[in-house]
CSV table of C-alpha atoms in Angstrom, one decimal:
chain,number,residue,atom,x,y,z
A,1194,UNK,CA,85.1,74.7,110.9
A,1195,UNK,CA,87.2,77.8,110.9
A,1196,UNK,CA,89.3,78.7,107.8
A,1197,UNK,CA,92.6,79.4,110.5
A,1198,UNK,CA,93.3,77.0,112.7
A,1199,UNK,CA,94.2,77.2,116.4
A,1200,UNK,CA,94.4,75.2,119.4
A,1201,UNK,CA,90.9,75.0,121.3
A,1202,UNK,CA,92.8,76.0,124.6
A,1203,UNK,CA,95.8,77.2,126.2
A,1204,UNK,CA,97.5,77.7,129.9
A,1205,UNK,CA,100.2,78.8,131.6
A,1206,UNK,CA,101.1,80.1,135.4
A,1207,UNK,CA,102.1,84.0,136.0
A,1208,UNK,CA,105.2,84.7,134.7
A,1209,UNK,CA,105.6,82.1,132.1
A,1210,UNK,CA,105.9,82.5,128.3
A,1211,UNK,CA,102.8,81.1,125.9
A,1212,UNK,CA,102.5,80.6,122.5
A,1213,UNK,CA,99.2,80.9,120.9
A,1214,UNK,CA,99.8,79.2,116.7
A,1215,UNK,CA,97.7,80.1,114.0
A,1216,UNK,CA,97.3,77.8,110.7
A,1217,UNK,CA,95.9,79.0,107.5
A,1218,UNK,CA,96.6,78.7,103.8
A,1219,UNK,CA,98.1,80.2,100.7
A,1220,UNK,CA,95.1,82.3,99.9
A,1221,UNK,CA,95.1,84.0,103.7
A,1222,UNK,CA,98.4,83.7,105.9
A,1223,UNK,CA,100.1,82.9,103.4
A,1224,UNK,CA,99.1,86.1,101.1
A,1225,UNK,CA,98.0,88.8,103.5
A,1226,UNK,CA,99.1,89.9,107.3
A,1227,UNK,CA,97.9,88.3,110.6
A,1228,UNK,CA,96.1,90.3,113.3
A,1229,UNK,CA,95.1,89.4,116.4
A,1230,UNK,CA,92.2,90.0,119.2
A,1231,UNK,CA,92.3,90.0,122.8
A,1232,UNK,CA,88.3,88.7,123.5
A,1233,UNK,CA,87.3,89.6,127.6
A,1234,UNK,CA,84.4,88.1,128.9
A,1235,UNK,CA,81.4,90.8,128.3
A,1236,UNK,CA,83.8,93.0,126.5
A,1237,UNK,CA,84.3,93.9,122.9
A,1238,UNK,CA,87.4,92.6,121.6
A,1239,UNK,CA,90.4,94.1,121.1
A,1240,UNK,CA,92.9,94.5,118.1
A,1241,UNK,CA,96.2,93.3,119.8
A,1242,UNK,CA,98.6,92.5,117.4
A,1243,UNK,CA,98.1,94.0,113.6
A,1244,UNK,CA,100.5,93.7,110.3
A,1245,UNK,CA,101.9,90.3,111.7
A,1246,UNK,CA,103.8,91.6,114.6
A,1247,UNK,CA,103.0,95.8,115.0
A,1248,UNK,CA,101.9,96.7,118.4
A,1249,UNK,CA,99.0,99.6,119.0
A,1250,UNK,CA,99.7,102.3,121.4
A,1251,UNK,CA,98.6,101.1,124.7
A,1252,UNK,CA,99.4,97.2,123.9
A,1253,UNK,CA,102.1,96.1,126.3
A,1254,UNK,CA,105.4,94.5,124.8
A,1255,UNK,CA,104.4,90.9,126.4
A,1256,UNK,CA,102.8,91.3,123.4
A,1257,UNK,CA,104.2,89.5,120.2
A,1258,UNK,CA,103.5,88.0,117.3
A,1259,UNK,CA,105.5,86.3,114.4
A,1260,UNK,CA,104.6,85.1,110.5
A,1261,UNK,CA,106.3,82.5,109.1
A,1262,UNK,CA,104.8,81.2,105.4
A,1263,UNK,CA,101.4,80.2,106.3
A,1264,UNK,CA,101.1,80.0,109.8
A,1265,UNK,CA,101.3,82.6,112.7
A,1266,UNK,CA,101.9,83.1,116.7
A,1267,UNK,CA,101.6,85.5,119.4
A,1268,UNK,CA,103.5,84.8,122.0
A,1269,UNK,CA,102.7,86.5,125.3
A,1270,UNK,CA,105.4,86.5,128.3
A,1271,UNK,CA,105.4,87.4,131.7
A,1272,UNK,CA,101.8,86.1,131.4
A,1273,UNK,CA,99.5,87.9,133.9
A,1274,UNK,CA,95.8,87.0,135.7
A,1275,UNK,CA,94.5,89.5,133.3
A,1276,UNK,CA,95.6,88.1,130.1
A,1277,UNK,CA,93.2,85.5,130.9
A,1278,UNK,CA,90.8,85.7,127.7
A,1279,UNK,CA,90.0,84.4,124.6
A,1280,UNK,CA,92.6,85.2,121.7
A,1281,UNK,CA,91.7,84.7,117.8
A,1282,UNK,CA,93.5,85.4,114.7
A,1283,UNK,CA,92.5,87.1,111.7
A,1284,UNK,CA,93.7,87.7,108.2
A,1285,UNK,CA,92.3,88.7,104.8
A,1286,UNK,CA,91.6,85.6,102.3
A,1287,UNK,CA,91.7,86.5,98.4
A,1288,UNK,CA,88.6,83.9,97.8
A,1289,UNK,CA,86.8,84.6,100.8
A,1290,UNK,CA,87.3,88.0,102.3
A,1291,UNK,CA,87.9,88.3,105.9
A,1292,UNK,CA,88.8,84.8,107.5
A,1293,UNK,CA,89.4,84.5,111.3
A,1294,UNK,CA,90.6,81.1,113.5
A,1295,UNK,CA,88.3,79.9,116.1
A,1296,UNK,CA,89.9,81.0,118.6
A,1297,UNK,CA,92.2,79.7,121.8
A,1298,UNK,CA,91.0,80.0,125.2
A,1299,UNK,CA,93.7,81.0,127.7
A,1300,UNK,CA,93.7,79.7,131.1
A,1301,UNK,CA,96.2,81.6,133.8
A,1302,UNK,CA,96.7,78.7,136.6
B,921,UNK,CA,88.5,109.6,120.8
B,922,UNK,CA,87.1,107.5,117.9
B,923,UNK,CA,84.0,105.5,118.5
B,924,UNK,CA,81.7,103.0,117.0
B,925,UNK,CA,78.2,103.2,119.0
B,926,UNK,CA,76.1,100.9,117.9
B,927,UNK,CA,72.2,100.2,118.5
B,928,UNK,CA,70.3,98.4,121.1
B,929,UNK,CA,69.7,94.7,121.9
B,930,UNK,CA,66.8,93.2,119.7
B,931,UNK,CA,64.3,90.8,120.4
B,932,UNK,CA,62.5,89.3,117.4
B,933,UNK,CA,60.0,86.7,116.5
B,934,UNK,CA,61.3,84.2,113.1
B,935,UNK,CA,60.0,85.8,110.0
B,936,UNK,CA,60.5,89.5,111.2
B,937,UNK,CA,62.7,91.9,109.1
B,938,UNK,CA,65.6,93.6,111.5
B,939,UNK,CA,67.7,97.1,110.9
B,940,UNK,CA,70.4,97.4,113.6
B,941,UNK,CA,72.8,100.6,113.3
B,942,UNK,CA,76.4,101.4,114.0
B,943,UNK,CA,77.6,105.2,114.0
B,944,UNK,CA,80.8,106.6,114.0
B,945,UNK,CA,82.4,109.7,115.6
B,946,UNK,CA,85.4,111.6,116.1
B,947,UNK,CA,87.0,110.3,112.6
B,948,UNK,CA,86.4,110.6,109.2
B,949,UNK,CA,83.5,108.0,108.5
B,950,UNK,CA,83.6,107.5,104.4
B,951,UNK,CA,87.2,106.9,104.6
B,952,UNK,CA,87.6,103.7,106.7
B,953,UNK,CA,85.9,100.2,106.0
B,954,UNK,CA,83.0,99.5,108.4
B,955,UNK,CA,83.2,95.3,109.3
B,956,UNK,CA,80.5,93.6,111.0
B,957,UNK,CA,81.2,90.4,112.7
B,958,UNK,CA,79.3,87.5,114.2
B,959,UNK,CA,79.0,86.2,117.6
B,960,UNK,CA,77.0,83.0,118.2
B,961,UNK,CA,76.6,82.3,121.8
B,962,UNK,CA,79.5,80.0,123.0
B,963,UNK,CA,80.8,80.7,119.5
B,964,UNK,CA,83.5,82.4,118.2
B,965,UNK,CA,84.2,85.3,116.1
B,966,UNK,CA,83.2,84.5,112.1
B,967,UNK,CA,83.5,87.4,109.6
B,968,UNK,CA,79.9,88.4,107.7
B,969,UNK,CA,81.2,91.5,105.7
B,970,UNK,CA,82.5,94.8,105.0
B,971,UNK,CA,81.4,98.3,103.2
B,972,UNK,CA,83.6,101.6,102.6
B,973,UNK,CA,81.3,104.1,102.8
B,974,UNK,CA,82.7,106.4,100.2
B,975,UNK,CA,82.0,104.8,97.4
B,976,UNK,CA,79.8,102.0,99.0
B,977,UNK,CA,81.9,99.3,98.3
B,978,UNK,CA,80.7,95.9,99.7
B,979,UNK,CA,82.0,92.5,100.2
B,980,UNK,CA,80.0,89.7,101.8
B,981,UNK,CA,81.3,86.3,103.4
B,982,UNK,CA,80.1,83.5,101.2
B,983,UNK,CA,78.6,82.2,104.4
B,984,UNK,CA,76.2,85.5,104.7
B,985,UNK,CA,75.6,86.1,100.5
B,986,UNK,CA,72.0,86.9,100.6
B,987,UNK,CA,71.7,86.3,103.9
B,988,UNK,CA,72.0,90.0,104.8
B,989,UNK,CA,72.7,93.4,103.6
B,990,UNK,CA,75.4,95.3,104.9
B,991,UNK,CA,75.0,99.4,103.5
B,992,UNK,CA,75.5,102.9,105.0
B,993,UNK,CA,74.7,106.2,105.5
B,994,UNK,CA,77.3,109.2,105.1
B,995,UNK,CA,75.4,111.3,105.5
B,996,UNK,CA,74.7,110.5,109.3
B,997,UNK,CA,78.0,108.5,109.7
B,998,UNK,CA,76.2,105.1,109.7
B,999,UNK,CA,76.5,101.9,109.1
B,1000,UNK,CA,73.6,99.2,108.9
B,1001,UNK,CA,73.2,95.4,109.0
B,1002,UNK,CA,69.8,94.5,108.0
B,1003,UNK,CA,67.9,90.9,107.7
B,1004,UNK,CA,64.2,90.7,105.8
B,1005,UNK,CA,63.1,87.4,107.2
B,1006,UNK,CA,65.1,86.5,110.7
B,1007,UNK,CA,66.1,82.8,111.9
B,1008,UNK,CA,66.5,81.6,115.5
B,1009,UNK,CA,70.1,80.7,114.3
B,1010,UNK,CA,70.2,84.5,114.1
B,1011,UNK,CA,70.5,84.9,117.4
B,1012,UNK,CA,73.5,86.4,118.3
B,1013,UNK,CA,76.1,89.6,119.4
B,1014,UNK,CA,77.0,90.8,116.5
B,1015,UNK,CA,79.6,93.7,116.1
B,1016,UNK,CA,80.4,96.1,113.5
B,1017,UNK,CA,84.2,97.4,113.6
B,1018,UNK,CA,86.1,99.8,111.8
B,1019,UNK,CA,89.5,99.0,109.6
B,1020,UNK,CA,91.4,101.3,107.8
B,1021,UNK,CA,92.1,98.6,104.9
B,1022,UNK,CA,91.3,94.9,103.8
B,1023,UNK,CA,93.5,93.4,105.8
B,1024,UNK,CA,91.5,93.1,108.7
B,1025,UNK,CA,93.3,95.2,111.1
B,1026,UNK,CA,90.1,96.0,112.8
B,1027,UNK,CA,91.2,98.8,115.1
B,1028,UNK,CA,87.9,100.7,117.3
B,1029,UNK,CA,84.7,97.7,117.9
B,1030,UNK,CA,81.4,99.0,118.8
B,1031,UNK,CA,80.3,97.8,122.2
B,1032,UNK,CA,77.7,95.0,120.3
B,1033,UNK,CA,74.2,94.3,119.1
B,1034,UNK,CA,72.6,91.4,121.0
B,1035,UNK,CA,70.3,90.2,118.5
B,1036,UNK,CA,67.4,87.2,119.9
B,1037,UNK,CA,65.2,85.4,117.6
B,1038,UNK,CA,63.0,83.5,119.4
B,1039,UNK,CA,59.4,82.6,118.7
């Protein structure tokens, strides 16, 4: 059981808009910024959204993501095959150090 | 271009101790926090800990507390995770990653560690 919560799974068809939500608590979310990892099959992940909703250079701006109290999103539009992956959450927790959510598996139809 | 290369896969009987190394280039290595995090086949990612290797400051997921040790080298820009006594629940990739704070913005991951426990 992962201290974040997110939704086991996730789809959408090229071109649409997807939400991806993230749950935590006072002593995580709600305290301390949300980042978020792009996971590729055989690859490392990938830091993808970082401070709640700052991009690093190279990310593209399908990219987003939001905080609001103690839960978070990232929203990706114009979805493409490639963003196919999985996507987890992270996000520093006073009581237990680094927390992340189990992740959300994206499915491009 | 920074880089986190870490050591090769490990295959280990239950019992056995383990050392597996992560070393960064091309930035400045006591200044950023070195992460290592957890991969359990199927799984996803859980958090084990985290050292800044200026001042070796270290902080340890209740779930790995005495479980492992997490330490580093400056010297040789190097991180370590090390086990004394491995479990076939160890098995798994494990990655080490770099962040420049606690707030888990976990920037450059080394490529992984497979680690297999297996008797």
């Amino acid at each position: 059981q992962s201290v974040l919560t997110q939704s086991p799974s996730a789809s959408g068809t090229p071109g649409q808009r997807v939400t991806i939500s993230c749950s935590g608590g006072s002593s995580n979310i709600g305290s301390n910024t949300v980042n978020w990892y792009q996971h590729l099959p055989g690859t490392a992940p990938k830091l993808l959204i970082y401070t709640n909703n700052q991009r690093p250079s190279g990310v593209p701006d399908r990219f987003s993501g939001s905080k609001s109290g103690t839960s978070a999103s990232l929203a990706i539009s114009g979805l493409q095959s490639e963003d196919e992956a999985d996507y987890y959450c992270g996000a520093w927790d006073d009581s237990l150090n680094g927390v992340f959510g189990g992740g959300t598996k994206l499915t491009v139809l | 271009e920074v880089q986190l290369v870490q050591s090769g896969a490990e295959v280990k009987k239950p019992g056995e101790s383990l050392k597996i190394s992560c070393k960064g280039s091309e930035y400045s290595f006591s200044n950023y926090w070195i992460a290592w995090v957890r991969q359990m086949p199927g799984k996803g990612l859980e958090w084990m800990g985290i050292i800044y290797p200026g001042d070796s400051d270290t902080r340890y997921s209740p779930s790995f507390q005495g479980q492992v040790t997490i330490s580093a080298d400056n010297s040789i820009n190097t991180a370590y995770l090390q086990w004394s006594s491995l479990k076939a629940s160890d098995t798994a990739m494990y990655y080490c990653v770099r962040s420049n704070s606690l707030q888990l913005r976990l920037d450059y991951w080394g490529q992984g560690t497979l680690v297999t426990v297996s008797s």
